[in-house]
Amino acid sequence: MLLYGASGHAKVIISCLQGNQTDVEAIFDDDVRKKELLNVPVIGPYRADYETNNQLIIAIGDNAIRCRLAQRISHAYGVSVHPSAQIDPGVKLGEGCVVLHGSILQVDTLIGNHVIINTGASVDHDCMVGNFVHIAPGAVLCGGIRVDVGALIGAGAVICPNLAIGKWAVVGAGSVVTRPVPDYAVVVGNPARIIKNNKLL
Ligand SMILES: CC(C)(COP(=O)(O)OP(=O)(O)OC[C@H]1O[C@@H](n2cnc3c(N)ncnc32)[C@H](O)[C@@H]1OP(=O)(O)O)[C@@H](O)C(=O)NCCC(=O)NCCS
């Protein structure tokens, strides 16, 4: 496997891949000062001609950056699922996804491309999780939830059943979402309320 991005998130993905006895051969990173991460060589900016038979995972936690890179890069993408994650056989998982340690994906849930299901997160039955979403550590999605492209569900947040979270929305860490969240909204608290719009794009 190849990674793009030599960050803390990449360390977790290396650990995830090692859990499946999958080696990371090299990491691309635009910061040429970086030379290695957890004994994996960091080899500079992405090169389309490098080991084209080896799959790539974009190991960058920021959803907007991950999205921009994926639109630019046509490498074959891999997937990494840690052996401690529990995924129902009915779950569909898109390319470039990582499903990290101890997370749970329940029956009839659909996960898009380049999604991060982070450590200990739980996504229950019949959820639809769009491309470039990040479900942060310990977050809980109840059943029947739709999360649109690029949204961040913060660490430890809880989303009540059958709600929609709009595209590029942000749910603050520890928040409890009891109503639908509009596109680009940043919501925090219990019950979660809008505090501003996400201007990242
Ligand atoms: C919601 C969030 C994006 C807001 O960050 P921000 O834009 O920098 O906003 P600020 O820190 O300026 O906070 C704005 C206000 O919201 C409050 N607030 C921020 N995050 C909050 C949260 N998670 N819960 C409750 N209130 C929160 C702040 O106290 C502040 O209130 P004030 O105006 O009364 O002082 C951020 O706090 C957050 O929770 N990010 C998710 C982090 C995460 O889980 N990442 C995943 C890592 S793997």
mmCIF file of N, CA and C in Angstrom, residues 6-128:
data_model
loop_
_atom_site.group_PDB
_atom_site.id
_atom_site.type_symbol
_atom_site.label_atom_id
_atom_site.label_comp_id
_atom_site.label_asym_id
_atom_site.label_seq_id
_atom_site.Cartn_x
_atom_site.Cartn_y
_atom_site.Cartn_z
ATOM 1 N N ALA A 6 1.942 12.354 5.455
ATOM 2 C CA ALA A 6 2.736 11.736 6.528
ATOM 3 C C ALA A 6 2.414 12.417 7.854
ATOM 4 N N SER A 7 1.179 12.239 8.297
ATOM 5 C CA SER A 7 0.690 12.932 9.487
ATOM 6 C C SER A 7 0.367 11.920 10.596
ATOM 7 N N GLY A 8 -0.200 12.427 11.692
ATOM 8 C CA GLY A 8 -0.664 11.537 12.750
ATOM 9 C C GLY A 8 -1.723 10.570 12.260
ATOM 10 N N HIS A 9 -2.590 11.066 11.389
ATOM 11 C CA HIS A 9 -3.629 10.181 10.833
ATOM 12 C C HIS A 9 -2.990 9.038 10.038
ATOM 13 N N ALA A 10 -1.905 9.351 9.328
ATOM 14 C CA ALA A 10 -1.198 8.296 8.581
ATOM 15 C C ALA A 10 -0.639 7.239 9.529
ATOM 16 N N LYS A 11 -0.185 7.687 10.711
ATOM 17 C CA LYS A 11 0.337 6.701 11.677
ATOM 18 C C LYS A 11 -0.741 5.681 12.035
ATOM 19 N N VAL A 12 -1.967 6.190 12.247
ATOM 20 C CA VAL A 12 -3.057 5.285 12.630
ATOM 21 C C VAL A 12 -3.381 4.336 11.474
ATOM 22 N N ILE A 13 -3.306 4.857 10.246
ATOM 23 C CA ILE A 13 -3.592 3.989 9.090
ATOM 24 C C ILE A 13 -2.493 2.935 8.934
ATOM 25 N N ILE A 14 -1.234 3.323 9.195
ATOM 26 C CA ILE A 14 -0.151 2.325 9.146
ATOM 27 C C ILE A 14 -0.433 1.220 10.172
ATOM 28 N N SER A 15 -0.842 1.624 11.375
ATOM 29 C CA SER A 15 -1.171 0.635 12.414
ATOM 30 C C SER A 15 -2.328 -0.252 11.966
ATOM 31 N N CYS A 16 -3.314 0.376 11.328
ATOM 32 C CA CYS A 16 -4.486 -0.366 10.829
ATOM 33 C C CYS A 16 -4.055 -1.399 9.779
ATOM 34 N N LEU A 17 -3.203 -0.974 8.850
ATOM 35 C CA LEU A 17 -2.742 -1.891 7.795
ATOM 36 C C LEU A 17 -1.877 -3.000 8.383
ATOM 37 N N GLN A 18 -1.034 -2.643 9.354
ATOM 38 C CA GLN A 18 -0.178 -3.670 9.966
ATOM 39 C C GLN A 18 -1.023 -4.736 10.654
ATOM 40 N N GLY A 19 -2.199 -4.322 11.172
ATOM 41 C CA GLY A 19 -3.121 -5.279 11.779
ATOM 42 C C GLY A 19 -3.583 -6.340 10.793
ATOM 43 N N ASN A 20 -3.483 -6.020 9.513
ATOM 44 C CA ASN A 20 -3.837 -6.976 8.444
ATOM 45 C C ASN A 20 -2.602 -7.503 7.721
ATOM 46 N N GLN A 21 -1.457 -7.369 8.361
ATOM 47 C CA GLN A 21 -0.184 -7.796 7.742
ATOM 48 C C GLN A 21 0.032 -7.157 6.370
ATOM 49 N N THR A 22 -0.438 -5.922 6.204
ATOM 50 C CA THR A 22 -0.205 -5.210 4.942
ATOM 51 C C THR A 22 0.871 -4.155 5.174
ATOM 52 N N ASP A 23 1.931 -4.211 4.372
ATOM 53 C CA ASP A 23 3.019 -3.239 4.512
ATOM 54 C C ASP A 23 2.683 -1.953 3.783
ATOM 55 N N VAL A 24 3.166 -0.846 4.327
ATOM 56 C CA VAL A 24 3.138 0.429 3.599
ATOM 57 C C VAL A 24 4.533 0.624 3.010
ATOM 58 N N GLU A 25 4.636 0.662 1.682
ATOM 59 C CA GLU A 25 5.947 0.746 1.028
ATOM 60 C C GLU A 25 6.512 2.158 1.081
ATOM 61 N N ALA A 26 5.635 3.158 0.914
ATOM 62 C CA ALA A 26 6.132 4.538 0.847
ATOM 63 C C ALA A 26 4.983 5.497 1.104
ATOM 64 N N ILE A 27 5.352 6.709 1.534
ATOM 65 C CA ILE A 27 4.362 7.767 1.790
ATOM 66 C C ILE A 27 4.750 8.988 0.963
ATOM 67 N N PHE A 28 3.789 9.511 0.205
ATOM 68 C CA PHE A 28 3.998 10.797 -0.471
ATOM 69 C C PHE A 28 3.659 11.916 0.509
ATOM 70 N N ASP A 29 4.406 13.006 0.440
ATOM 71 C CA ASP A 29 4.046 14.200 1.217
ATOM 72 C C ASP A 29 4.665 15.407 0.529
ATOM 73 N N ASP A 30 3.882 16.488 0.443
ATOM 74 C CA ASP A 30 4.366 17.691 -0.241
ATOM 75 C C ASP A 30 5.481 18.383 0.548
ATOM 76 N N ASP A 31 5.595 18.072 1.838
ATOM 77 C CA ASP A 31 6.669 18.646 2.659
ATOM 78 C C ASP A 31 7.928 17.798 2.484
ATOM 79 N N VAL A 32 8.853 18.316 1.680
ATOM 80 C CA VAL A 32 10.038 17.516 1.318
ATOM 81 C C VAL A 32 10.998 17.331 2.502
ATOM 82 N N ARG A 33 10.745 18.068 3.605
ATOM 83 C CA ARG A 33 11.621 17.885 4.784
ATOM 84 C C ARG A 33 11.305 16.583 5.511
ATOM 85 N N LYS A 34 10.106 16.044 5.279
ATOM 86 C CA LYS A 34 9.746 14.790 5.955
ATOM 87 C C LYS A 34 10.441 13.620 5.258
ATOM 88 N N LYS A 35 11.071 12.763 6.039
ATOM 89 C CA LYS A 35 11.846 11.661 5.446
ATOM 90 C C LYS A 35 11.334 10.273 5.833
ATOM 91 N N GLU A 36 10.716 10.164 7.019
ATOM 92 C CA GLU A 36 10.164 8.842 7.386
ATOM 93 C C GLU A 36 9.091 8.994 8.451
ATOM 94 N N LEU A 37 8.208 8.013 8.484
ATOM 95 C CA LEU A 37 7.143 7.982 9.493
ATOM 96 C C LEU A 37 6.969 6.530 9.911
ATOM 97 N N LEU A 38 7.156 6.252 11.192
ATOM 98 C CA LEU A 38 7.069 4.876 11.706
ATOM 99 C C LEU A 38 7.860 3.911 10.825
ATOM 100 N N ASN A 39 9.061 4.328 10.476
ATOM 101 C CA ASN A 39 10.001 3.522 9.664
ATOM 102 C C ASN A 39 9.569 3.333 8.217
ATOM 103 N N VAL A 40 8.557 4.079 7.769
ATOM 104 C CA VAL A 40 8.168 4.026 6.356
ATOM 105 C C VAL A 40 8.799 5.239 5.662
ATOM 106 N N PRO A 41 9.471 5.048 4.509
ATOM 107 C CA PRO A 41 10.083 6.199 3.842
ATOM 108 C C PRO A 41 9.047 7.191 3.310
ATOM 109 N N VAL A 42 9.316 8.488 3.525
ATOM 110 C CA VAL A 42 8.481 9.555 2.958
ATOM 111 C C VAL A 42 9.247 10.092 1.750
ATOM 112 N N ILE A 43 8.635 10.014 0.576
ATOM 113 C CA ILE A 43 9.399 10.162 -0.679
ATOM 114 C C ILE A 43 9.039 11.415 -1.466
ATOM 115 N N GLY A 44 8.429 12.412 -0.796
ATOM 116 C CA GLY A 44 8.163 13.675 -1.482
ATOM 117 C C GLY A 44 6.793 13.695 -2.145
ATOM 118 N N PRO A 45 6.550 14.713 -3.010
ATOM 119 C CA PRO A 45 5.216 14.894 -3.607
ATOM 120 C C PRO A 45 4.772 13.681 -4.415
ATOM 121 N N TYR A 46 3.461 13.565 -4.579
ATOM 122 C CA TYR A 46 2.852 12.441 -5.315
ATOM 123 C C TYR A 46 3.410 12.339 -6.727
ATOM 124 N N ARG A 47 3.678 11.097 -7.156
ATOM 125 C CA ARG A 47 4.114 10.836 -8.538
ATOM 126 C C ARG A 47 3.204 9.784 -9.135
ATOM 127 N N ALA A 48 2.536 10.161 -10.221
ATOM 128 C CA ALA A 48 1.541 9.260 -10.835
ATOM 129 C C ALA A 48 2.184 7.988 -11.374
ATOM 130 N N ASP A 49 3.503 8.055 -11.692
ATOM 131 C CA ASP A 49 4.152 6.891 -12.298
ATOM 132 C C ASP A 49 4.788 5.971 -11.248
ATOM 133 N N TYR A 50 4.624 6.273 -9.959
ATOM 134 C CA TYR A 50 5.291 5.486 -8.918
ATOM 135 C C TYR A 50 4.441 4.269 -8.532
ATOM 136 N N GLU A 51 5.003 3.081 -8.740
ATOM 137 C CA GLU A 51 4.344 1.822 -8.328
ATOM 138 C C GLU A 51 2.845 1.837 -8.624
ATOM 139 N N THR A 52 2.527 1.947 -9.906
ATOM 140 C CA THR A 52 1.121 2.077 -10.294
ATOM 141 C C THR A 52 0.303 0.820 -9.981
ATOM 142 N N ASN A 53 1.002 -0.301 -9.757
ATOM 143 C CA ASN A 53 0.279 -1.536 -9.394
ATOM 144 C C ASN A 53 -0.004 -1.617 -7.890
ATOM 145 N N ASN A 54 0.484 -0.633 -7.145
ATOM 146 C CA ASN A 54 0.292 -0.595 -5.703
ATOM 147 C C ASN A 54 -0.832 0.398 -5.385
ATOM 148 N N GLN A 55 -1.780 0.006 -4.554
ATOM 149 C CA GLN A 55 -2.917 0.895 -4.265
ATOM 150 C C GLN A 55 -2.521 2.027 -3.311
ATOM 151 N N LEU A 56 -3.332 3.076 -3.346
ATOM 152 C CA LEU A 56 -3.051 4.294 -2.577
ATOM 153 C C LEU A 56 -4.213 4.593 -1.624
ATOM 154 N N ILE A 57 -3.891 5.082 -0.438
ATOM 155 C CA ILE A 57 -4.903 5.661 0.463
ATOM 156 C C ILE A 57 -4.467 7.087 0.781
ATOM 157 N N ILE A 58 -5.383 8.034 0.646
ATOM 158 C CA ILE A 58 -5.079 9.421 1.023
ATOM 159 C C ILE A 58 -5.235 9.521 2.532
ATOM 160 N N ALA A 59 -4.100 9.688 3.209
ATOM 161 C CA ALA A 59 -4.067 9.591 4.678
ATOM 162 C C ALA A 59 -4.099 10.991 5.284
ATOM 163 N N ILE A 60 -5.097 11.766 4.914
ATOM 164 C CA ILE A 60 -5.219 13.154 5.373
ATOM 165 C C ILE A 60 -6.597 13.314 6.004
ATOM 166 N N GLY A 61 -6.608 13.768 7.248
ATOM 167 C CA GLY A 61 -7.866 13.839 7.997
ATOM 168 C C GLY A 61 -8.791 14.948 7.534
ATOM 169 N N ASP A 62 -8.230 16.022 6.978
ATOM 170 C CA ASP A 62 -9.056 17.151 6.550
ATOM 171 C C ASP A 62 -9.881 16.756 5.318
ATOM 172 N N ASN A 63 -11.209 16.827 5.462
ATOM 173 C CA ASN A 63 -12.084 16.315 4.397
ATOM 174 C C ASN A 63 -11.925 17.076 3.085
ATOM 175 N N ALA A 64 -11.785 18.397 3.178
ATOM 176 C CA ALA A 64 -11.698 19.206 1.960
ATOM 177 C C ALA A 64 -10.399 18.923 1.214
ATOM 178 N N ILE A 65 -9.305 18.765 1.963
ATOM 179 C CA ILE A 65 -8.023 18.465 1.308
ATOM 180 C C ILE A 65 -8.072 17.068 0.690
ATOM 181 N N ARG A 66 -8.634 16.117 1.441
ATOM 182 C CA ARG A 66 -8.734 14.749 0.906
ATOM 183 C C ARG A 66 -9.534 14.753 -0.391
ATOM 184 N N CYS A 67 -10.592 15.554 -0.423
ATOM 185 C CA CYS A 67 -11.448 15.647 -1.609
ATOM 186 C C CYS A 67 -10.675 16.246 -2.787
ATOM 187 N N ARG A 68 -9.964 17.345 -2.528
ATOM 188 C CA ARG A 68 -9.209 17.994 -3.618
ATOM 189 C C ARG A 68 -8.168 17.052 -4.197
ATOM 190 N N LEU A 69 -7.466 16.321 -3.328
ATOM 191 C CA LEU A 69 -6.432 15.403 -3.818
ATOM 192 C C LEU A 69 -7.056 14.272 -4.629
ATOM 193 N N ALA A 70 -8.154 13.731 -4.143
ATOM 194 C CA ALA A 70 -8.782 12.599 -4.849
ATOM 195 C C ALA A 70 -9.265 13.016 -6.235
ATOM 196 N N GLN A 71 -9.687 14.275 -6.376
ATOM 197 C CA GLN A 71 -10.157 14.743 -7.684
ATOM 198 C C GLN A 71 -9.004 14.879 -8.674
ATOM 199 N N ARG A 72 -7.789 15.032 -8.134
ATOM 200 C CA ARG A 72 -6.597 15.266 -8.960
ATOM 201 C C ARG A 72 -5.873 13.969 -9.306
ATOM 202 N N ILE A 73 -6.046 12.952 -8.472
ATOM 203 C CA ILE A 73 -5.217 11.738 -8.564
ATOM 204 C C ILE A 73 -6.051 10.583 -9.101
ATOM 205 N N SER A 74 -5.482 9.848 -10.058
ATOM 206 C CA SER A 74 -6.258 8.734 -10.618
ATOM 207 C C SER A 74 -5.657 7.367 -10.273
ATOM 208 N N HIS A 75 -4.799 7.317 -9.242
ATOM 209 C CA HIS A 75 -4.221 6.057 -8.775
ATOM 210 C C HIS A 75 -5.344 5.093 -8.354
ATOM 211 N N ALA A 76 -5.085 3.794 -8.434
ATOM 212 C CA ALA A 76 -6.055 2.834 -7.877
ATOM 213 C C ALA A 76 -6.041 2.978 -6.354
ATOM 214 N N TYR A 77 -7.237 3.083 -5.767
ATOM 215 C CA TYR A 77 -7.311 3.323 -4.328
ATOM 216 C C TYR A 77 -7.552 2.025 -3.561
ATOM 217 N N GLY A 78 -6.919 1.943 -2.397
ATOM 218 C CA GLY A 78 -7.129 0.801 -1.514
ATOM 219 C C GLY A 78 -8.097 1.137 -0.391
ATOM 220 N N VAL A 79 -8.327 0.162 0.463
ATOM 221 C CA VAL A 79 -9.202 0.288 1.627
ATOM 222 C C VAL A 79 -8.458 -0.348 2.797
ATOM 223 N N SER A 80 -8.637 0.188 3.995
ATOM 224 C CA SER A 80 -8.033 -0.461 5.158
ATOM 225 C C SER A 80 -9.075 -0.615 6.263
ATOM 226 N N VAL A 81 -9.271 -1.848 6.686
ATOM 227 C CA VAL A 81 -10.222 -2.159 7.759
ATOM 228 C C VAL A 81 -9.449 -2.886 8.853
ATOM 229 N N HIS A 82 -9.411 -2.309 10.050
ATOM 230 C CA HIS A 82 -8.673 -2.977 11.137
ATOM 231 C C HIS A 82 -9.417 -4.245 11.564
ATOM 232 N N PRO A 83 -8.678 -5.308 11.902
ATOM 233 C CA PRO A 83 -9.350 -6.561 12.281
ATOM 234 C C PRO A 83 -10.268 -6.430 13.490
ATOM 235 N N SER A 84 -10.063 -5.414 14.325
ATOM 236 C CA SER A 84 -10.950 -5.248 15.489
ATOM 237 C C SER A 84 -12.253 -4.535 15.130
ATOM 238 N N ALA A 85 -12.353 -3.997 13.920
ATOM 239 C CA ALA A 85 -13.612 -3.364 13.491
ATOM 240 C C ALA A 85 -14.631 -4.455 13.186
ATOM 241 N N GLN A 86 -15.914 -4.139 13.442
ATOM 242 C CA GLN A 86 -16.973 -5.112 13.152
ATOM 243 C C GLN A 86 -17.852 -4.542 12.049
ATOM 244 N N ILE A 87 -17.826 -5.209 10.902
ATOM 245 C CA ILE A 87 -18.588 -4.723 9.747
ATOM 246 C C ILE A 87 -19.580 -5.797 9.336
ATOM 247 N N ASP A 88 -20.870 -5.455 9.342
ATOM 248 C CA ASP A 88 -21.886 -6.409 8.903
ATOM 249 C C ASP A 88 -21.640 -6.749 7.423
ATOM 250 N N PRO A 89 -21.882 -8.006 7.035
ATOM 251 C CA PRO A 89 -21.624 -8.389 5.636
ATOM 252 C C PRO A 89 -22.434 -7.571 4.623
ATOM 253 N N GLY A 90 -23.546 -6.969 5.052
ATOM 254 C CA GLY A 90 -24.365 -6.181 4.127
ATOM 255 C C GLY A 90 -23.862 -4.774 3.888
ATOM 256 N N VAL A 91 -22.798 -4.388 4.577
ATOM 257 C CA VAL A 91 -22.276 -3.018 4.436
ATOM 258 C C VAL A 91 -21.496 -2.895 3.131
ATOM 259 N N LYS A 92 -21.689 -1.775 2.419
ATOM 260 C CA LYS A 92 -20.886 -1.493 1.218
ATOM 261 C C LYS A 92 -19.932 -0.357 1.536
ATOM 262 N N LEU A 93 -18.690 -0.569 1.155
ATOM 263 C CA LEU A 93 -17.610 0.344 1.516
ATOM 264 C C LEU A 93 -16.937 0.830 0.237
ATOM 265 N N GLY A 94 -16.839 2.154 0.043
ATOM 266 C CA GLY A 94 -16.241 2.684 -1.177
ATOM 267 C C GLY A 94 -14.724 2.653 -1.163
ATOM 268 N N GLU A 95 -14.125 3.098 -2.283
ATOM 269 C CA GLU A 95 -12.663 3.082 -2.404
ATOM 270 C C GLU A 95 -12.043 4.162 -1.514
ATOM 271 N N GLY A 96 -10.814 3.872 -1.074
ATOM 272 C CA GLY A 96 -10.061 4.850 -0.298
ATOM 273 C C GLY A 96 -10.502 5.013 1.142
ATOM 274 N N CYS A 97 -11.419 4.152 1.614
ATOM 275 C CA CYS A 97 -11.939 4.279 2.983
ATOM 276 C C CYS A 97 -10.994 3.659 4.002
ATOM 277 N N VAL A 98 -11.034 4.198 5.220
ATOM 278 C CA VAL A 98 -10.376 3.525 6.334
ATOM 279 C C VAL A 98 -11.396 3.320 7.450
ATOM 280 N N VAL A 99 -11.415 2.114 7.975
ATOM 281 C CA VAL A 99 -12.319 1.753 9.073
ATOM 282 C C VAL A 99 -11.400 1.330 10.214
ATOM 283 N N LEU A 100 -11.273 2.214 11.200
ATOM 284 C CA LEU A 100 -10.185 2.075 12.168
ATOM 285 C C LEU A 100 -10.584 1.240 13.379
ATOM 286 N N HIS A 101 -9.630 1.100 14.260
ATOM 287 C CA HIS A 101 -9.683 0.174 15.381
ATOM 288 C C HIS A 101 -10.986 0.275 16.182
ATOM 289 N N GLY A 102 -11.656 -0.859 16.338
ATOM 290 C CA GLY A 102 -12.797 -0.953 17.244
ATOM 291 C C GLY A 102 -14.078 -0.301 16.748
ATOM 292 N N SER A 103 -14.111 0.127 15.509
ATOM 293 C CA SER A 103 -15.349 0.762 15.029
ATOM 294 C C SER A 103 -16.361 -0.299 14.584
ATOM 295 N N ILE A 104 -17.624 0.143 14.462
ATOM 296 C CA ILE A 104 -18.711 -0.791 14.140
ATOM 297 C C ILE A 104 -19.543 -0.208 13.004
ATOM 298 N N LEU A 105 -19.774 -1.001 11.958
ATOM 299 C CA LEU A 105 -20.671 -0.602 10.863
ATOM 300 C C LEU A 105 -21.784 -1.628 10.798
ATOM 301 N N GLN A 106 -23.016 -1.167 11.015
ATOM 302 C CA GLN A 106 -24.137 -2.097 11.116
ATOM 303 C C GLN A 106 -24.813 -2.354 9.760
ATOM 304 N N VAL A 107 -25.765 -3.247 9.800
ATOM 305 C CA VAL A 107 -26.384 -3.844 8.615
ATOM 306 C C VAL A 107 -27.033 -2.788 7.693
ATOM 307 N N ASP A 108 -26.850 -3.009 6.392
ATOM 308 C CA ASP A 108 -27.449 -2.176 5.343
ATOM 309 C C ASP A 108 -26.996 -0.722 5.358
ATOM 310 N N THR A 109 -25.809 -0.505 5.895
ATOM 311 C CA THR A 109 -25.227 0.840 5.823
ATOM 312 C C THR A 109 -24.344 0.945 4.580
ATOM 313 N N LEU A 110 -24.382 2.123 3.933
ATOM 314 C CA LEU A 110 -23.579 2.371 2.736
ATOM 315 C C LEU A 110 -22.559 3.458 3.049
ATOM 316 N N ILE A 111 -21.311 3.167 2.733
ATOM 317 C CA ILE A 111 -20.231 4.122 2.998
ATOM 318 C C ILE A 111 -19.616 4.515 1.659
ATOM 319 N N GLY A 112 -19.504 5.817 1.409
ATOM 320 C CA GLY A 112 -18.979 6.311 0.127
ATOM 321 C C GLY A 112 -17.472 6.151 0.008
ATOM 322 N N ASN A 113 -16.864 6.985 -0.843
ATOM 323 C CA ASN A 113 -15.425 6.902 -1.111
ATOM 324 C C ASN A 113 -14.636 7.839 -0.195
ATOM 325 N N HIS A 114 -13.436 7.393 0.165
ATOM 326 C CA HIS A 114 -12.494 8.215 0.949
ATOM 327 C C HIS A 114 -13.103 8.674 2.275
ATOM 328 N N VAL A 115 -13.850 7.788 2.892
ATOM 329 C CA VAL A 115 -14.482 8.073 4.189
ATOM 330 C C VAL A 115 -13.572 7.561 5.308
ATOM 331 N N ILE A 116 -13.527 8.321 6.403
ATOM 332 C CA ILE A 116 -12.805 7.862 7.596
ATOM 333 C C ILE A 116 -13.834 7.459 8.652
ATOM 334 N N ILE A 117 -13.814 6.198 9.030
ATOM 335 C CA ILE A 117 -14.577 5.745 10.203
ATOM 336 C C ILE A 117 -13.516 5.569 11.289
ATOM 337 N N ASN A 118 -13.443 6.543 12.180
ATOM 338 C CA ASN A 118 -12.293 6.612 13.079
ATOM 339 C C ASN A 118 -12.470 5.698 14.295
ATOM 340 N N THR A 119 -11.437 5.652 15.115
ATOM 341 C CA THR A 119 -11.343 4.716 16.239
ATOM 342 C C THR A 119 -12.617 4.698 17.101
ATOM 343 N N GLY A 120 -13.197 3.525 17.240
ATOM 344 C CA GLY A 120 -14.325 3.343 18.154
ATOM 345 C C GLY A 120 -15.606 4.026 17.739
ATOM 346 N N ALA A 121 -15.718 4.468 16.498
ATOM 347 C CA ALA A 121 -16.977 5.082 16.040
ATOM 348 C C ALA A 121 -17.990 3.983 15.725
ATOM 349 N N SER A 122 -19.273 4.364 15.805
ATOM 350 C CA SER A 122 -20.330 3.379 15.578
ATOM 351 C C SER A 122 -21.360 3.960 14.607
ATOM 352 N N VAL A 123 -21.590 3.240 13.531
ATOM 353 C CA VAL A 123 -22.571 3.675 12.526
ATOM 354 C C VAL A 123 -23.607 2.559 12.434
ATOM 355 N N ASP A 124 -24.833 2.877 12.824
ATOM 356 C CA ASP A 124 -25.833 1.808 12.958
ATOM 357 C C ASP A 124 -26.525 1.500 11.618
ATOM 358 N N HIS A 125 -27.622 0.753 11.686
ATOM 359 C CA HIS A 125 -28.255 0.201 10.480
ATOM 360 C C HIS A 125 -28.809 1.282 9.539
ATOM 361 N N ASP A 126 -28.790 0.985 8.258
ATOM 362 C CA ASP A 126 -29.462 1.802 7.236
ATOM 363 C C ASP A 126 -28.949 3.237 7.149
ATOM 364 N N CYS A 127 -27.696 3.439 7.491
ATOM 365 C CA CYS A 127 -27.131 4.792 7.314
ATOM 366 C C CYS A 127 -26.537 4.921 5.913
ATOM 367 N N MET A 128 -26.508 6.160 5.404
ATOM 368 C CA MET A 128 -25.828 6.460 4.134
ATOM 369 C C MET A 128 -24.786 7.537 4.411
#
